[in-house]
Protein backbone atom coordinates (compact mmCIF):
# COMPACT_ATOMS: atom_id res chain seq x y z
CA UNK A 1 0.00 0.00 0.00
CA UNK A 2 1.35 3.41 -0.90
CA UNK A 3 1.00 6.56 1.15
CA UNK A 4 -1.11 8.16 -1.58
CA UNK A 5 -3.97 5.69 -1.26
CA UNK A 6 -3.97 5.61 2.54
CA UNK A 7 -6.30 7.51 4.85
CA UNK A 8 -4.95 10.88 5.96
CA UNK A 9 -2.53 10.21 8.81
CA UNK A 10 -4.38 10.95 12.07
CA UNK A 11 -1.18 11.62 14.03
CA UNK A 12 -1.49 14.94 15.79
CA UNK A 13 1.42 17.27 15.12
CA UNK A 14 2.01 20.60 16.80
CA UNK A 15 -0.26 23.28 15.35
CA UNK A 16 2.64 25.76 15.28
CA UNK A 17 4.24 23.68 12.51
CA UNK A 18 1.78 25.12 10.02
CA UNK A 19 3.49 28.48 10.51
CA UNK A 20 7.03 27.20 10.04
CA UNK A 21 8.51 28.24 6.70
CA UNK A 22 10.68 25.69 4.89
CA UNK A 23 14.39 26.41 4.54
CA UNK A 24 15.38 26.81 0.88
CA UNK A 25 18.76 25.18 0.39
CA UNK A 26 21.07 26.41 -2.33
CA UNK A 27 20.89 24.03 -5.28
CA UNK A 28 23.92 22.86 -7.19
CA UNK A 29 24.30 24.62 -10.52
CA UNK A 30 22.91 22.53 -13.39
CA UNK A 31 25.61 20.97 -15.58
CA UNK A 32 26.08 22.82 -18.87
CA UNK A 33 28.03 21.60 -21.86
CA UNK A 34 31.47 23.22 -21.94
CA UNK A 35 30.74 25.56 -19.01
CA UNK A 36 32.01 25.14 -15.45
CA UNK A 37 29.03 25.45 -13.14
CA UNK A 38 29.38 27.44 -9.91
CA UNK A 39 27.15 27.47 -6.86
CA UNK A 40 27.29 30.91 -5.30
CA UNK A 41 24.01 30.60 -3.43
CA UNK A 42 24.94 29.42 0.08
CA UNK A 43 27.73 31.76 1.22
CA UNK A 44 30.13 28.84 1.34
CA UNK A 45 33.90 29.25 1.35
CA UNK A 46 35.22 28.21 -2.07
CA UNK A 47 38.60 27.05 -0.72
CA UNK A 48 39.08 23.36 0.11
CA UNK A 49 40.12 22.43 3.67
CA UNK A 50 43.72 23.16 4.68
CA UNK A 51 45.98 20.07 4.77
CA UNK A 52 46.46 20.47 8.53
CA UNK A 53 42.71 20.53 9.05
CA UNK A 54 42.19 17.47 6.86
CA UNK A 55 44.88 15.68 8.85
CA UNK A 56 43.08 16.46 12.13
CA UNK A 57 39.83 15.14 10.65
CA UNK A 58 41.55 11.99 9.39
CA UNK A 59 42.96 11.32 12.81
CA UNK A 60 39.64 11.92 14.55
CA UNK A 61 37.95 9.57 12.09
CA UNK A 62 39.82 6.68 13.71
CA UNK A 63 37.61 6.88 16.81
CA UNK A 64 34.14 7.35 15.33
CA UNK A 65 33.01 4.15 17.01
CA UNK A 66 33.09 6.25 20.21
CA UNK A 67 30.82 9.13 21.20
CA UNK A 68 32.49 12.52 20.88
CA UNK A 69 33.72 14.47 23.88
CA UNK A 70 30.36 15.68 25.17
CA UNK A 71 31.92 18.60 27.00
CA UNK A 72 33.66 19.78 23.81
CA UNK A 73 36.54 20.43 26.20
CA UNK A 74 39.43 21.00 23.81
CA UNK A 75 37.59 23.34 21.48
CA UNK A 76 35.97 25.26 24.33
CA UNK A 77 39.37 25.81 25.94
CA UNK A 78 40.91 26.86 22.62
CA UNK A 79 38.09 29.36 22.00
CA UNK A 80 38.25 30.71 25.55
CA UNK A 81 41.95 31.34 25.17
CA UNK A 82 41.66 32.84 21.70
CA UNK A 83 38.81 35.18 22.69
CA UNK A 84 40.08 35.85 26.21
CA UNK A 85 36.82 34.81 27.89
CA UNK A 86 36.16 32.21 30.62
CA UNK A 87 35.51 28.67 29.26
CA UNK A 88 32.24 28.73 31.19
CA UNK A 89 31.09 31.52 28.85
CA UNK A 90 31.50 29.42 25.70
CA UNK A 91 28.68 27.15 24.46
CA UNK A 92 29.07 25.16 21.26
CA UNK A 93 26.50 23.57 18.97
CA UNK A 94 26.02 21.83 15.63
CA UNK A 95 26.40 25.03 13.64
CA UNK A 96 25.45 28.44 14.96
CA UNK A 97 21.93 27.81 13.67
CA UNK A 98 21.62 25.09 16.31
CA UNK A 99 23.01 27.42 18.97
CA UNK A 100 20.43 29.96 17.85
CA UNK A 101 17.64 27.41 18.32
CA UNK A 102 19.06 26.74 21.80
CA UNK A 103 19.04 30.48 22.52
CA UNK A 104 15.34 30.66 21.68
CA UNK A 105 14.56 27.50 23.64
CA UNK A 106 16.20 28.89 26.78
CA UNK A 107 14.53 32.31 26.58
CA UNK A 108 11.07 31.87 25.08
CA UNK A 109 7.89 30.33 26.34
CA UNK A 110 5.12 29.94 23.74
CA UNK A 111 3.96 33.37 22.60
CA UNK A 112 7.05 35.22 23.78
CA UNK A 113 8.45 37.57 21.19
CA UNK A 114 11.69 37.50 19.27
CA UNK A 115 12.60 40.71 17.44
CA UNK A 116 14.80 40.67 14.39
CA UNK A 117 15.30 42.74 11.26
CA UNK A 118 13.71 41.66 8.00
CA UNK A 119 14.86 40.72 5.45
CA UNK A 120 17.56 38.90 7.39
CA UNK A 121 18.81 35.34 7.83
CA UNK A 122 16.11 32.97 6.62
CA UNK A 123 16.71 30.53 9.48
CA UNK A 124 15.41 33.11 12.00
CA UNK A 125 11.67 32.72 11.28
CA UNK A 126 12.08 28.95 11.17
CA UNK A 127 13.73 28.49 14.55
CA UNK A 128 11.47 31.09 16.16
CA UNK A 129 8.29 29.45 14.86
CA UNK A 130 9.49 25.94 15.76
CA UNK A 131 9.98 27.05 19.35
CA UNK A 132 6.40 28.35 19.42
CA UNK A 133 7.66 31.89 19.94
CA UNK A 134 6.27 34.88 18.04
CA UNK A 135 8.41 36.55 15.39
CA UNK A 136 8.48 40.35 15.35
CA UNK A 137 10.05 41.38 12.07
CA UNK A 138 11.25 44.97 11.78
CA UNK A 139 11.81 46.14 8.19
CA UNK A 140 15.33 47.13 7.13
CA UNK A 141 15.78 50.81 6.25
CA UNK A 142 16.11 52.17 2.70
CA UNK A 143 19.82 51.27 2.65
CA UNK A 144 19.10 47.61 3.53
CA UNK A 145 20.46 48.21 7.06
CA UNK A 146 19.04 47.33 10.47
CA UNK A 147 16.67 50.06 11.70
CA UNK A 148 17.75 49.84 15.33
CA UNK A 149 15.47 52.69 16.44
CA UNK A 150 12.45 50.86 15.06
CA UNK A 151 13.69 47.64 16.66
CA UNK A 152 13.91 49.39 20.05
CA UNK A 153 10.38 50.68 19.57
CA UNK A 154 9.16 47.14 18.85
CA UNK A 155 10.12 45.94 22.35
CA UNK A 156 7.12 44.91 24.48
CA UNK A 157 6.49 43.10 27.76
CA UNK A 158 6.65 39.84 25.83
CA UNK A 159 10.05 40.45 24.21
CA UNK A 160 12.61 37.89 25.37
CA UNK A 161 15.18 37.88 22.61
CA UNK A 162 16.51 40.30 19.99
CA UNK A 163 18.69 39.16 17.09
CA UNK A 164 21.11 41.57 15.47
CA UNK A 165 22.63 40.11 12.32
CA UNK A 166 25.82 41.98 11.47
CA UNK A 167 26.82 41.98 8.67
CA UNK A 168 23.24 41.30 7.65
CA UNK A 169 22.58 38.20 5.59
CA UNK A 170 21.44 38.58 2.79
CA UNK A 171 21.76 42.36 2.27
CA UNK A 172 25.35 42.95 3.44
CA UNK A 173 25.63 46.05 5.67
CA UNK A 174 27.01 45.82 9.22
CA UNK A 175 25.60 47.83 12.12
CA UNK A 176 27.83 50.60 13.49
CA UNK A 177 29.31 50.40 16.98
CA UNK A 178 27.77 53.72 18.06
CA UNK A 179 24.25 52.87 16.93
CA UNK A 180 24.48 49.43 18.56
CA UNK A 181 25.53 50.98 21.87
CA UNK A 182 22.67 53.50 21.71
CA UNK A 183 20.30 50.65 20.96
CA UNK A 184 21.52 48.52 23.87
CA UNK A 185 20.95 51.43 26.23
CA UNK A 186 17.24 51.20 25.35
CA UNK A 187 16.89 47.42 25.81
CA UNK A 188 15.61 46.19 29.19
CA UNK A 189 18.26 44.26 31.17
CA UNK A 190 16.16 41.08 31.16
CA UNK A 191 15.97 40.83 27.36
CA UNK A 192 18.78 38.86 25.74
CA UNK A 193 20.40 40.50 22.69
CA UNK A 194 22.24 38.15 20.36
CA UNK A 195 24.82 39.61 17.98
CA UNK A 196 25.05 37.15 15.09
CA UNK A 197 28.53 37.60 13.66
CA UNK A 198 28.59 34.76 11.13
CA UNK A 199 30.52 36.98 8.71
CA UNK A 200 32.66 38.97 11.16
CA UNK A 201 35.96 37.93 9.59
CA UNK A 202 34.99 39.51 6.27
CA UNK A 203 34.23 42.96 7.69
CA UNK A 204 36.49 45.88 6.83
CA UNK A 205 34.70 49.04 8.03
CA UNK A 206 36.20 50.59 11.13
CA UNK A 207 32.72 51.31 12.48
CA UNK A 208 32.06 47.56 12.94
CA UNK A 209 31.28 46.90 16.63
CA UNK A 210 33.64 44.99 18.89
CA UNK A 211 30.92 42.57 19.97
CA UNK A 212 33.10 40.86 22.57
CA UNK A 213 33.78 44.20 24.27
CA UNK A 214 30.03 44.89 24.24
CA UNK A 215 29.28 41.45 25.72
CA UNK A 216 31.78 42.17 28.51
CA UNK A 217 29.87 45.35 29.40
CA UNK A 218 26.36 43.91 29.09
CA UNK A 219 25.21 40.79 30.98
CA UNK A 220 22.29 40.55 28.53
CA UNK A 221 24.43 40.35 25.39
CA UNK A 222 25.60 37.15 23.69
CA UNK A 223 27.77 36.78 20.60
CA UNK A 224 27.06 34.07 18.04
CA UNK A 225 29.79 32.81 15.72
CA UNK A 226 30.41 29.96 13.32
CA UNK A 227 33.15 27.90 11.71
CA UNK A 228 31.04 27.58 8.54
CA UNK A 229 32.02 30.71 6.64
CA UNK A 230 35.51 32.22 7.03
CA UNK A 231 36.82 28.98 8.54
CA UNK A 232 35.42 26.90 5.69
CA UNK A 233 33.91 24.10 7.79
CA UNK A 234 30.25 24.38 6.73
CA UNK A 235 30.01 20.63 6.18
CA UNK A 236 31.11 19.74 9.70
CA UNK A 237 28.50 21.76 11.60
CA UNK A 238 30.09 23.65 14.44
CA UNK A 239 29.35 27.06 15.87
CA UNK A 240 29.31 28.70 19.28
CA UNK A 241 27.99 31.44 21.49
CA UNK A 242 29.90 33.57 23.94
CA UNK A 243 27.49 34.48 26.73
CA UNK A 244 27.49 35.21 30.45
CA UNK A 245 27.54 32.33 32.89
CA UNK A 246 23.80 31.70 33.41
CA UNK A 247 23.00 31.98 29.71
CA UNK A 248 25.92 29.79 28.63
CA UNK A 249 25.04 27.15 31.23
CA UNK A 250 21.44 27.09 30.00
CA UNK A 251 22.68 26.80 26.41
CA UNK A 252 24.73 23.73 27.29
CA UNK A 253 21.62 22.19 28.90
CA UNK A 254 19.61 22.80 25.72
CA UNK A 255 22.23 21.34 23.37
CA UNK A 256 21.75 18.04 21.58
CA UNK A 257 23.87 15.60 23.62
CA UNK A 258 27.05 14.60 21.73
CA UNK A 259 25.93 16.87 18.87
CA UNK A 260 29.30 18.27 17.83
CA UNK A 261 31.32 15.37 16.43
CA UNK A 262 34.98 14.79 17.28
CA UNK A 263 35.73 15.42 13.60
CA UNK A 264 34.17 18.86 13.90
CA UNK A 265 35.83 19.57 17.25
CA UNK A 266 39.29 18.62 15.99
CA UNK A 267 38.84 20.43 12.68
CA UNK A 268 37.77 23.58 14.51
CA UNK A 269 40.77 23.42 16.85
CA UNK A 270 43.12 22.88 13.89
CA UNK A 271 41.47 25.82 12.10
CA UNK A 272 42.00 28.13 15.06
CA UNK A 273 45.65 27.07 15.08
CA UNK A 274 45.95 27.68 11.33
CA UNK A 275 43.99 30.93 11.26
CA UNK A 276 46.91 32.86 9.79
CA UNK A 277 46.66 30.66 6.70
CA UNK A 278 42.88 30.94 6.59
CA UNK A 279 43.09 34.69 6.97
CA UNK A 280 45.06 34.94 3.72
CA UNK A 281 42.09 33.33 1.99
CA UNK A 282 39.61 35.58 3.77
CA UNK A 283 41.58 38.62 2.59
CA UNK A 284 41.50 37.27 -0.98
CA UNK A 285 37.72 36.93 -0.77
CA UNK A 286 37.37 40.42 0.68
CA UNK A 287 39.47 41.82 -2.20
CA UNK A 288 37.30 39.93 -4.64
CA UNK A 289 34.18 41.30 -2.97
CA UNK A 290 35.47 44.86 -3.35
CA UNK A 291 36.20 44.20 -7.01
CA UNK A 292 32.69 42.83 -7.64
CA UNK A 293 30.95 45.64 -5.74
CA UNK A 294 32.95 48.29 -7.61
CA UNK A 295 32.21 46.68 -11.00
CA UNK A 296 28.49 46.36 -10.30
CA UNK A 297 28.18 49.92 -9.00
CA UNK A 298 30.07 51.11 -12.07
CA UNK A 299 27.40 49.39 -14.17
CA UNK A 300 24.75 51.26 -12.19
CA UNK A 301 23.60 48.60 -9.74
CA UNK A 302 22.51 50.01 -6.35
CA UNK A 303 24.52 47.45 -4.35
CA UNK A 304 24.28 48.11 -0.58
CA UNK A 305 27.43 48.07 1.59
CA UNK A 306 28.79 44.54 1.38
CA UNK A 307 30.58 43.48 4.57
CA UNK A 308 30.13 39.71 4.28
CA UNK A 309 31.26 37.22 1.63
CA UNK A 310 28.29 38.07 -0.59
CA UNK A 311 26.65 40.91 -2.51
CA UNK A 312 22.98 41.87 -2.69
CA UNK A 313 21.18 42.88 -5.86
CA UNK A 314 17.88 44.59 -4.95
CA UNK A 315 16.05 43.31 -8.03
CA UNK A 316 12.58 43.15 -6.44
CA UNK A 317 10.12 41.48 -8.88
CA UNK A 318 13.02 40.62 -11.19
CA UNK A 319 14.78 38.51 -8.54
CA UNK A 320 13.53 35.15 -9.77
CA UNK A 321 13.92 35.86 -13.52
CA UNK A 322 17.47 37.11 -12.87
CA UNK A 323 18.34 33.95 -10.92
CA UNK A 324 16.90 31.95 -13.80
CA UNK A 325 19.11 33.82 -16.27
CA UNK A 326 22.13 33.05 -14.07
CA UNK A 327 21.16 29.40 -13.88
CA UNK A 328 21.09 29.22 -17.66
CA UNK A 329 24.68 30.41 -17.62
CA UNK A 330 25.79 27.81 -15.07
CA UNK A 331 25.66 30.13 -12.07
CA UNK A 332 23.45 29.32 -9.10
CA UNK A 333 22.56 32.43 -7.09
CA UNK A 334 20.03 32.79 -4.28
CA UNK A 335 16.85 34.71 -5.16
CA UNK A 336 14.43 36.03 -2.55
CA UNK A 337 11.25 36.43 -4.59
CA UNK A 338 10.08 40.03 -4.82
CA UNK A 339 13.12 41.32 -2.92
CA UNK A 340 16.51 40.61 -4.38
CA UNK A 341 19.28 38.18 -5.14
CA UNK A 342 22.22 37.23 -2.94
CA UNK A 343 25.42 36.20 -4.69
CA UNK A 344 28.30 34.64 -2.78
CA UNK A 345 31.86 35.73 -3.48
CA UNK A 346 33.53 32.50 -4.53
CA UNK A 347 35.75 31.55 -7.44
CA UNK A 348 37.09 34.42 -9.58
CA UNK A 349 35.55 32.93 -12.70
CA UNK A 350 32.15 32.85 -10.99
CA UNK A 351 32.49 36.55 -10.07
CA UNK A 352 33.54 37.42 -13.62
CA UNK A 353 30.52 35.62 -14.99
CA UNK A 354 28.24 37.35 -12.49
CA UNK A 355 29.59 40.78 -13.49
CA UNK A 356 29.04 39.89 -17.15
CA UNK A 357 25.46 38.72 -16.60
CA UNK A 358 24.70 41.81 -14.51
CA UNK A 359 26.00 44.08 -17.27
CA UNK A 360 23.92 42.34 -19.91
CA UNK A 361 20.86 42.43 -17.68
CA UNK A 362 20.98 46.22 -17.46
CA UNK A 363 21.56 46.72 -21.19
CA UNK A 364 18.62 44.46 -22.02
CA UNK A 365 16.37 46.53 -19.75
CA UNK A 366 17.26 49.93 -21.16
C1 LIG B 1 25.58 31.04 7.66
C2 LIG B 1 25.00 31.77 8.82
C3 LIG B 1 25.06 31.24 10.10
C4 LIG B 1 25.83 29.99 10.38
O1 LIG B 1 25.22 28.85 10.16
P1 LIG B 1 25.88 27.50 10.67
O2 LIG B 1 24.75 26.79 11.28
O3 LIG B 1 26.93 27.83 11.69
O4 LIG B 1 26.45 26.86 9.46
C5 LIG B 1 24.54 31.96 11.15
N1 LIG B 1 23.99 33.15 10.97
C6 LIG B 1 23.93 33.71 9.76
C7 LIG B 1 23.37 35.06 9.62
C8 LIG B 1 24.42 33.03 8.66
O5 LIG B 1 24.32 33.58 7.45
PDB file of C-alpha atoms and ligand atoms in Angstrom, residues 95-97 121 124 165 169 196 198-199 226 228-229 237, ligand 1:
ATOM      1  CA  UNK A  95      26.405  25.034  13.636  1.00  0.00           C
ATOM      2  CA  UNK A  96      25.449  28.439  14.961  1.00  0.00           C
ATOM      3  CA  UNK A  97      21.926  27.807  13.666  1.00  0.00           C
ATOM      4  CA  UNK A 121      18.806  35.335   7.829  1.00  0.00           C
ATOM      5  CA  UNK A 124      15.406  33.110  11.996  1.00  0.00           C
ATOM      6  CA  UNK A 165      22.627  40.107  12.321  1.00  0.00           C
ATOM      7  CA  UNK A 169      22.577  38.201   5.586  1.00  0.00           C
ATOM      8  CA  UNK A 196      25.050  37.152  15.093  1.00  0.00           C
ATOM      9  CA  UNK A 198      28.592  34.764  11.133  1.00  0.00           C
ATOM     10  CA  UNK A 199      30.523  36.984   8.713  1.00  0.00           C
ATOM     11  CA  UNK A 226      30.405  29.958  13.316  1.00  0.00           C
ATOM     12  CA  UNK A 228      31.038  27.581   8.543  1.00  0.00           C
ATOM     13  CA  UNK A 229      32.018  30.707   6.641  1.00  0.00           C
ATOM     14  CA  UNK A 237      28.501  21.761  11.603  1.00  0.00           C
TER      15      UNK A 237
HETATM   16  C1  LIG B   1      25.575  31.038   7.663  1.00  0.00           C
HETATM   17  C2  LIG B   1      25.002  31.771   8.822  1.00  0.00           C
HETATM   18  C3  LIG B   1      25.063  31.237  10.101  1.00  0.00           C
HETATM   19  C4  LIG B   1      25.831  29.993  10.378  1.00  0.00           C
HETATM   20  O1  LIG B   1      25.224  28.851  10.160  1.00  0.00           O
HETATM   21  P1  LIG B   1      25.884  27.496  10.671  1.00  0.00           P
HETATM   22  O2  LIG B   1      24.750  26.789  11.275  1.00  0.00           O
HETATM   23  O3  LIG B   1      26.933  27.828  11.689  1.00  0.00           O
HETATM   24  O4  LIG B   1      26.446  26.860   9.464  1.00  0.00           O
HETATM   25  C5  LIG B   1      24.535  31.957  11.155  1.00  0.00           C
HETATM   26  N1  LIG B   1      23.992  33.152  10.970  1.00  0.00           N
HETATM   27  C6  LIG B   1      23.930  33.708   9.760  1.00  0.00           C
HETATM   28  C7  LIG B   1      23.365  35.058   9.621  1.00  0.00           C
HETATM   29  C8  LIG B   1      24.422  33.029   8.657  1.00  0.00           C
HETATM   30  O5  LIG B   1      24.325  33.577   7.454  1.00  0.00           O
END
